[in-house]
Amino acid sequence: MVKSEAVWKSFGRNEVLKGITLDVDPGEVMCMLGPSGSGKSTFLRCINHLEQINAGRLWVGGELVGYRQKGDVLHELPEREVARQRREIGMVFQRFNLFAHMTAEQNIVEAPIRVGGVKASEARQHAQQLMDRVGLGDRLDAYPAQLSGGQQQRVAIARALAMKPKLMLFDEPTSALDPELVGEVLDVMRGLAADGMTMIVVTHEVGFAKEVADTVVFIDDGVVVEAGDPSAVFGNPQHKRTQAFISKVL
Amino acid sequence: MTEIGGAPDPAPTGQPPAEIKAVPVRRPGRLVAGLLVIILGAALGKSVATNPRFGWGTVGDYLFSGPVLDGLVKTIELTALSMVIGILIGVILAVMRLSPNPLVVAASGFYIWLFRGTPVLVQLLFWAFIAALYPVIALGVPFGPSLFSFEANSLITPFVAALLGLGLNEGAYMSEIVRAGLLSVDEGQEEAAKALGMRRMQTVRRIILPQAMRVIIPPTGNETIGMLKTTSLVSVLAFTELLYTVQLIYATNYKQIPLLIVASIWYLVLTTILSIAQYFIERHYGRGTARGTPPTLLARIWQSFTTWRHTRVEVADPTRHGL
């Protein structure tokens, strides 16, 4: 589903990613852990081309992200094409980023109607289903400011799902939440994983990673330090940096 | 109920203690200030009512006269159309200013520099005399053949000159207001829209602009009220808006003060209406925010009046809940 080959990314002189190579299979749940500033969020944002990579190659669903290759030459994709690629990829942000001037329902139906060309009545029906799924079936008319952080994040997940993505990216989805609200968001994500959604989750929730992830990737200083089965990475880390990090978070 | 163990939950016990009833602090300063305001106000009122040179009778005669109402309508038209032009240009310039293309940014910057840097009165006169610069205005391919052409003198009537002068000038100011509004919207909103597959123009129109409106509306209301008054400058182009109309009347009957009062009354009526309209527009775009719209001046005065009444009531009925 996602294939990354030696992806490099720098902001000016600051090299954030220094050759990330990894694969995510369809239906796989990958959790990325690592100290803050290690580049894991940046990598996530490269996957849907919110950031442009400087070197390497990145494919989603077999398609090169943001470029088209003709012979040996890479061509930048026009905005329309980039937007099309992004429709297949749902993203959930640390700060929710719900559209503040729209109700939960309007947030969810906006993209399907405006981008996906879905009929309004159909989109609303789907919105109701999605809100039921995230346990907020009675809050369709609420504005984001009227919802708690956990509820906002669940609406944000419903909004991303409304485009029927093949891949979901989660960028520290519980980091901005009060501790007692983390559980409700993780529950929704657990449900998604159980339904077979391909997910890449940048998180600090070790418990969640242990329980739900098929693969855990530990990133530090822009490189993949260790990757593998959660029981292996958490139970028997091979690298010093992984050991140090895990002893701190466990 | 299943008992898990541990101490029972604490519950409030007994009656709450008696509510605090205290003698309010005396505030002699307020009393003196209030009296002073009343005395000065009364003196001013008496002078206005009794000085015959105000000519209130004449004011009454002309307030609803045909030419004055005509001028009023033209002032409203001019204000509305100039603001529409100004807002359209403002939005375009603001979006240009945030464009990734440096030439586009520079063009927008140049426009703002030019139109904000010269007095609007000078610009109005320029448009009025445009025929001296371009006697014939033609529409066609740049450096190529022209498709239509007009005599500048017949195309640029005083009304068109006024619209161009006021609207183009306003666009420069509106662009800064719109830009501030666009920048006030959290970047995460744009990212979320992008991540959903929305395109840039869609994102601006559906996500960014509606939220920017909350910041854009109050200064735009200000600009509209300012524009209403700035239209009086157009009197120099011999366009019969409100001020020029009353000037024409007092040029023949020499009752300058009453007629200027007529114009002032109408300007005040219109600005009052605009302020009320602004309140409702602000409330519309304030939806979804926790803070909502701040009360208007009138609402605040009313509030202070009602709370004042409340405290009076409280003295009479000490069992009532205070503020």
mmCIF file of N, CA, C and O in Angstrom, chain A residues 45 48 50 79-80 83 86-87 89 91 93 97-102 107 110-111 114-115 143 145 159-160 163, chain B residues 186-202 205-208 210-211 287-290:
data_model
loop_
_atom_site.group_PDB
_atom_site.id
_atom_site.type_symbol
_atom_site.label_atom_id
_atom_site.label_comp_id
_atom_site.label_asym_id
_atom_site.label_seq_id
_atom_site.Cartn_x
_atom_site.Cartn_y
_atom_site.Cartn_z
ATOM 1 N N ARG A 45 3.581 13.366 6.784
ATOM 2 C CA ARG A 45 3.094 14.449 5.926
ATOM 3 C C ARG A 45 3.640 14.333 4.508
ATOM 4 O O ARG A 45 3.057 14.900 3.578
ATOM 5 N N ASN A 48 1.172 12.080 2.122
ATOM 6 C CA ASN A 48 0.110 12.687 1.309
ATOM 7 C C ASN A 48 0.550 14.021 0.702
ATOM 8 O O ASN A 48 -0.271 14.872 0.390
ATOM 9 N N LEU A 50 1.859 16.685 1.752
ATOM 10 C CA LEU A 50 1.787 17.985 2.424
ATOM 11 C C LEU A 50 3.195 18.564 2.529
ATOM 12 O O LEU A 50 3.383 19.764 2.629
ATOM 13 N N GLU A 79 -1.796 20.460 -9.587
ATOM 14 C CA GLU A 79 -2.547 20.501 -8.330
ATOM 15 C C GLU A 79 -3.731 19.532 -8.345
ATOM 16 O O GLU A 79 -4.014 18.859 -7.370
ATOM 17 N N ARG A 80 -4.409 19.467 -9.500
ATOM 18 C CA ARG A 80 -5.590 18.619 -9.625
ATOM 19 C C ARG A 80 -5.265 17.153 -9.323
ATOM 20 O O ARG A 80 -5.982 16.445 -8.641
ATOM 21 N N ALA A 83 -4.399 16.602 -5.659
ATOM 22 C CA ALA A 83 -5.645 16.567 -4.888
ATOM 23 C C ALA A 83 -6.324 15.204 -5.044
ATOM 24 O O ALA A 83 -6.833 14.644 -4.078
ATOM 25 N N ARG A 86 -4.656 12.677 -2.901
ATOM 26 C CA ARG A 86 -4.918 12.863 -1.467
ATOM 27 C C ARG A 86 -6.281 12.332 -1.050
ATOM 28 O O ARG A 86 -6.502 12.019 0.112
ATOM 29 N N ARG A 87 -7.216 12.293 -2.004
ATOM 30 C CA ARG A 87 -8.553 11.814 -1.655
ATOM 31 C C ARG A 87 -8.544 10.387 -1.149
ATOM 32 O O ARG A 87 -9.413 9.971 -0.411
ATOM 33 N N ILE A 89 -6.308 9.147 0.695
ATOM 34 C CA ILE A 89 -5.542 9.062 1.930
ATOM 35 C C ILE A 89 -6.209 9.945 2.978
ATOM 36 O O ILE A 89 -6.298 11.158 2.810
ATOM 37 N N MET A 91 -6.412 11.762 6.639
ATOM 38 C CA MET A 91 -5.418 12.191 7.618
ATOM 39 C C MET A 91 -6.097 12.765 8.851
ATOM 40 O O MET A 91 -7.049 13.529 8.744
ATOM 41 N N PHE A 93 -5.233 14.856 12.392
ATOM 42 C CA PHE A 93 -4.171 15.718 12.899
ATOM 43 C C PHE A 93 -4.161 15.758 14.428
ATOM 44 O O PHE A 93 -5.173 15.510 15.085
ATOM 45 N N ASN A 97 -8.081 20.084 13.732
ATOM 46 C CA ASN A 97 -8.282 20.895 12.516
ATOM 47 C C ASN A 97 -9.660 20.716 11.897
ATOM 48 O O ASN A 97 -9.810 20.702 10.674
ATOM 49 N N LEU A 98 -10.679 20.619 12.737
ATOM 50 C CA LEU A 98 -12.040 20.638 12.197
ATOM 51 C C LEU A 98 -12.320 22.047 11.691
ATOM 52 O O LEU A 98 -11.807 23.019 12.233
ATOM 53 N N PHE A 99 -13.155 22.143 10.638
ATOM 54 C CA PHE A 99 -13.507 23.462 10.122
ATOM 55 C C PHE A 99 -14.400 24.149 11.151
ATOM 56 O O PHE A 99 -15.525 23.704 11.415
ATOM 57 N N ALA A 100 -13.897 25.233 11.718
ATOM 58 C CA ALA A 100 -14.527 25.818 12.907
ATOM 59 C C ALA A 100 -15.893 26.432 12.616
ATOM 60 O O ALA A 100 -16.721 26.561 13.501
ATOM 61 N N HIS A 101 -16.131 26.812 11.353
ATOM 62 C CA HIS A 101 -17.378 27.501 11.035
ATOM 63 C C HIS A 101 -18.461 26.531 10.576
ATOM 64 O O HIS A 101 -19.510 26.951 10.126
ATOM 65 N N MET A 102 -18.179 25.246 10.657
ATOM 66 C CA MET A 102 -19.138 24.247 10.186
ATOM 67 C C MET A 102 -19.498 23.299 11.323
ATOM 68 O O MET A 102 -18.667 23.005 12.175
ATOM 69 N N ASN A 107 -18.807 19.444 8.374
ATOM 70 C CA ASN A 107 -17.406 19.061 8.269
ATOM 71 C C ASN A 107 -17.261 17.759 7.493
ATOM 72 O O ASN A 107 -16.366 17.614 6.672
ATOM 73 N N GLU A 110 -18.539 18.023 3.591
ATOM 74 C CA GLU A 110 -17.921 19.032 2.723
ATOM 75 C C GLU A 110 -17.117 18.410 1.572
ATOM 76 O O GLU A 110 -17.389 18.666 0.401
ATOM 77 N N ALA A 111 -16.141 17.582 1.928
ATOM 78 C CA ALA A 111 -15.276 17.032 0.877
ATOM 79 C C ALA A 111 -16.005 16.041 -0.034
ATOM 80 O O ALA A 111 -15.859 16.122 -1.256
ATOM 81 N N ARG A 114 -18.113 18.375 -2.367
ATOM 82 C CA ARG A 114 -17.371 19.342 -3.192
ATOM 83 C C ARG A 114 -16.294 18.665 -4.018
ATOM 84 O O ARG A 114 -15.932 19.146 -5.085
ATOM 85 N N VAL A 115 -15.702 17.609 -3.482
ATOM 86 C CA VAL A 115 -14.562 16.990 -4.154
ATOM 87 C C VAL A 115 -14.953 15.667 -4.789
ATOM 88 O O VAL A 115 -14.585 15.362 -5.909
ATOM 89 N N TYR A 143 -21.177 22.431 16.730
ATOM 90 C CA TYR A 143 -19.979 23.061 16.184
ATOM 91 C C TYR A 143 -18.768 22.534 16.954
ATOM 92 O O TYR A 143 -18.906 22.149 18.120
ATOM 93 N N ALA A 145 -16.450 23.915 18.500
ATOM 94 C CA ALA A 145 -16.201 24.559 19.791
ATOM 95 C C ALA A 145 -17.118 24.026 20.885
ATOM 96 O O ALA A 145 -16.860 24.220 22.065
ATOM 97 N N ARG A 159 -14.670 12.501 9.523
ATOM 98 C CA ARG A 159 -14.504 13.346 8.340
ATOM 99 C C ARG A 159 -13.518 12.711 7.358
ATOM 100 O O ARG A 159 -13.756 12.712 6.139
ATOM 101 N N ALA A 160 -12.421 12.184 7.897
ATOM 102 C CA ALA A 160 -11.432 11.555 7.019
ATOM 103 C C ALA A 160 -12.017 10.304 6.359
ATOM 104 O O ALA A 160 -11.780 10.040 5.182
ATOM 105 N N MET A 163 -14.348 10.192 2.948
ATOM 106 C CA MET A 163 -13.842 10.102 1.574
ATOM 107 C C MET A 163 -13.530 8.659 1.183
ATOM 108 O O MET A 163 -12.957 8.414 0.133
ATOM 109 N N ASP B 186 -6.229 29.738 11.155
ATOM 110 C CA ASP B 186 -5.200 28.767 11.500
ATOM 111 C C ASP B 186 -4.765 27.961 10.270
ATOM 112 O O ASP B 186 -5.587 27.533 9.473
ATOM 113 N N GLU B 187 -3.447 27.763 10.148
ATOM 114 C CA GLU B 187 -2.909 27.010 9.005
ATOM 115 C C GLU B 187 -3.461 25.588 8.934
ATOM 116 O O GLU B 187 -3.575 25.004 7.864
ATOM 117 N N GLY B 188 -3.773 25.045 10.096
ATOM 118 C CA GLY B 188 -4.301 23.677 10.148
ATOM 119 C C GLY B 188 -5.566 23.522 9.324
ATOM 120 O O GLY B 188 -5.846 22.444 8.797
ATOM 121 N N GLN B 189 -6.349 24.609 9.203
ATOM 122 C CA GLN B 189 -7.585 24.550 8.425
ATOM 123 C C GLN B 189 -7.276 24.277 6.959
ATOM 124 O O GLN B 189 -7.944 23.483 6.305
ATOM 125 N N GLU B 190 -6.241 24.963 6.451
ATOM 126 C CA GLU B 190 -5.862 24.776 5.053
ATOM 127 C C GLU B 190 -5.309 23.365 4.850
ATOM 128 O O GLU B 190 -5.631 22.700 3.855
ATOM 129 N N GLU B 191 -4.493 22.906 5.808
ATOM 130 C CA GLU B 191 -3.917 21.569 5.689
ATOM 131 C C GLU B 191 -4.997 20.497 5.682
ATOM 132 O O GLU B 191 -4.935 19.547 4.907
ATOM 133 N N ALA B 192 -5.978 20.681 6.567
ATOM 134 C CA ALA B 192 -7.044 19.686 6.637
ATOM 135 C C ALA B 192 -7.793 19.636 5.304
ATOM 136 O O ALA B 192 -8.117 18.562 4.802
ATOM 137 N N ALA B 193 -8.045 20.816 4.735
ATOM 138 C CA ALA B 193 -8.753 20.871 3.454
ATOM 139 C C ALA B 193 -7.927 20.206 2.355
ATOM 140 O O ALA B 193 -8.444 19.440 1.545
ATOM 141 N N LYS B 194 -6.615 20.501 2.347
ATOM 142 C CA LYS B 194 -5.723 19.887 1.363
ATOM 143 C C LYS B 194 -5.737 18.379 1.508
ATOM 144 O O LYS B 194 -5.824 17.648 0.523
ATOM 145 N N ALA B 195 -5.639 17.928 2.767
ATOM 146 C CA ALA B 195 -5.559 16.484 3.014
ATOM 147 C C ALA B 195 -6.835 15.781 2.547
ATOM 148 O O ALA B 195 -6.802 14.604 2.220
ATOM 149 N N LEU B 196 -7.941 16.528 2.505
ATOM 150 C CA LEU B 196 -9.193 15.928 2.038
ATOM 151 C C LEU B 196 -9.290 15.946 0.517
ATOM 152 O O LEU B 196 -10.264 15.470 -0.052
ATOM 153 N N GLY B 197 -8.288 16.545 -0.123
ATOM 154 C CA GLY B 197 -8.286 16.573 -1.581
ATOM 155 C C GLY B 197 -8.923 17.822 -2.160
ATOM 156 O O GLY B 197 -9.272 17.854 -3.345
ATOM 157 N N MET B 198 -9.100 18.871 -1.337
ATOM 158 C CA MET B 198 -9.652 20.114 -1.880
ATOM 159 C C MET B 198 -8.539 20.916 -2.531
ATOM 160 O O MET B 198 -7.384 20.857 -2.121
ATOM 161 N N ARG B 199 -8.916 21.676 -3.563
ATOM 162 C CA ARG B 199 -7.922 22.462 -4.274
ATOM 163 C C ARG B 199 -7.839 23.850 -3.676
ATOM 164 O O ARG B 199 -8.685 24.249 -2.891
ATOM 165 N N ARG B 200 -6.772 24.579 -4.107
ATOM 166 C CA ARG B 200 -6.479 25.849 -3.432
ATOM 167 C C ARG B 200 -7.645 26.823 -3.466
ATOM 168 O O ARG B 200 -8.042 27.368 -2.449
ATOM 169 N N MET B 201 -8.239 27.038 -4.636
ATOM 170 C CA MET B 201 -9.311 28.024 -4.736
ATOM 171 C C MET B 201 -10.539 27.567 -3.949
ATOM 172 O O MET B 201 -11.210 28.380 -3.310
ATOM 173 N N GLN B 202 -10.800 26.251 -3.987
ATOM 174 C CA GLN B 202 -11.902 25.690 -3.207
ATOM 175 C C GLN B 202 -11.674 25.937 -1.715
ATOM 176 O O GLN B 202 -12.591 26.312 -0.984
ATOM 177 N N ARG B 205 -12.204 29.585 -0.845
ATOM 178 C CA ARG B 205 -13.594 30.020 -0.917
ATOM 179 C C ARG B 205 -14.462 29.362 0.180
ATOM 180 O O ARG B 205 -15.286 30.010 0.800
ATOM 181 N N ARG B 206 -14.258 28.074 0.397
ATOM 182 C CA ARG B 206 -15.156 27.347 1.303
ATOM 183 C C ARG B 206 -14.684 27.319 2.753
ATOM 184 O O ARG B 206 -15.496 27.229 3.666
ATOM 185 N N ILE B 207 -13.371 27.332 2.951
ATOM 186 C CA ILE B 207 -12.848 27.118 4.304
ATOM 187 C C ILE B 207 -12.226 28.396 4.877
ATOM 188 O O ILE B 207 -12.557 28.817 5.979
ATOM 189 N N ILE B 208 -11.323 29.021 4.104
ATOM 190 C CA ILE B 208 -10.551 30.134 4.672
ATOM 191 C C ILE B 208 -11.383 31.412 4.743
ATOM 192 O O ILE B 208 -11.522 32.022 5.802
ATOM 193 N N PRO B 210 -14.687 32.130 4.680
ATOM 194 C CA PRO B 210 -15.778 32.235 5.662
ATOM 195 C C PRO B 210 -15.270 32.450 7.088
ATOM 196 O O PRO B 210 -15.911 33.142 7.868
ATOM 197 N N GLN B 211 -14.127 31.849 7.410
ATOM 198 C CA GLN B 211 -13.608 32.041 8.763
ATOM 199 C C GLN B 211 -12.900 33.382 8.896
ATOM 200 O O GLN B 211 -12.882 33.980 9.971
ATOM 201 N N ARG B 287 -20.756 32.418 14.080
ATOM 202 C CA ARG B 287 -21.254 31.103 14.468
ATOM 203 C C ARG B 287 -20.114 30.102 14.562
ATOM 204 O O ARG B 287 -19.150 30.158 13.819
ATOM 205 N N GLY B 288 -20.258 29.219 15.518
ATOM 206 C CA GLY B 288 -19.218 28.208 15.697
ATOM 207 C C GLY B 288 -18.077 28.671 16.583
ATOM 208 O O GLY B 288 -17.180 27.909 16.860
ATOM 209 N N THR B 289 -18.099 29.924 17.050
ATOM 210 C CA THR B 289 -17.063 30.360 17.969
ATOM 211 C C THR B 289 -17.654 30.418 19.365
ATOM 212 O O THR B 289 -18.816 30.756 19.547
ATOM 213 N N ALA B 290 -16.814 30.075 20.328
ATOM 214 C CA ALA B 290 -17.315 30.010 21.699
ATOM 215 C C ALA B 290 -17.658 31.399 22.219
ATOM 216 O O ALA B 290 -18.585 31.583 22.984
#
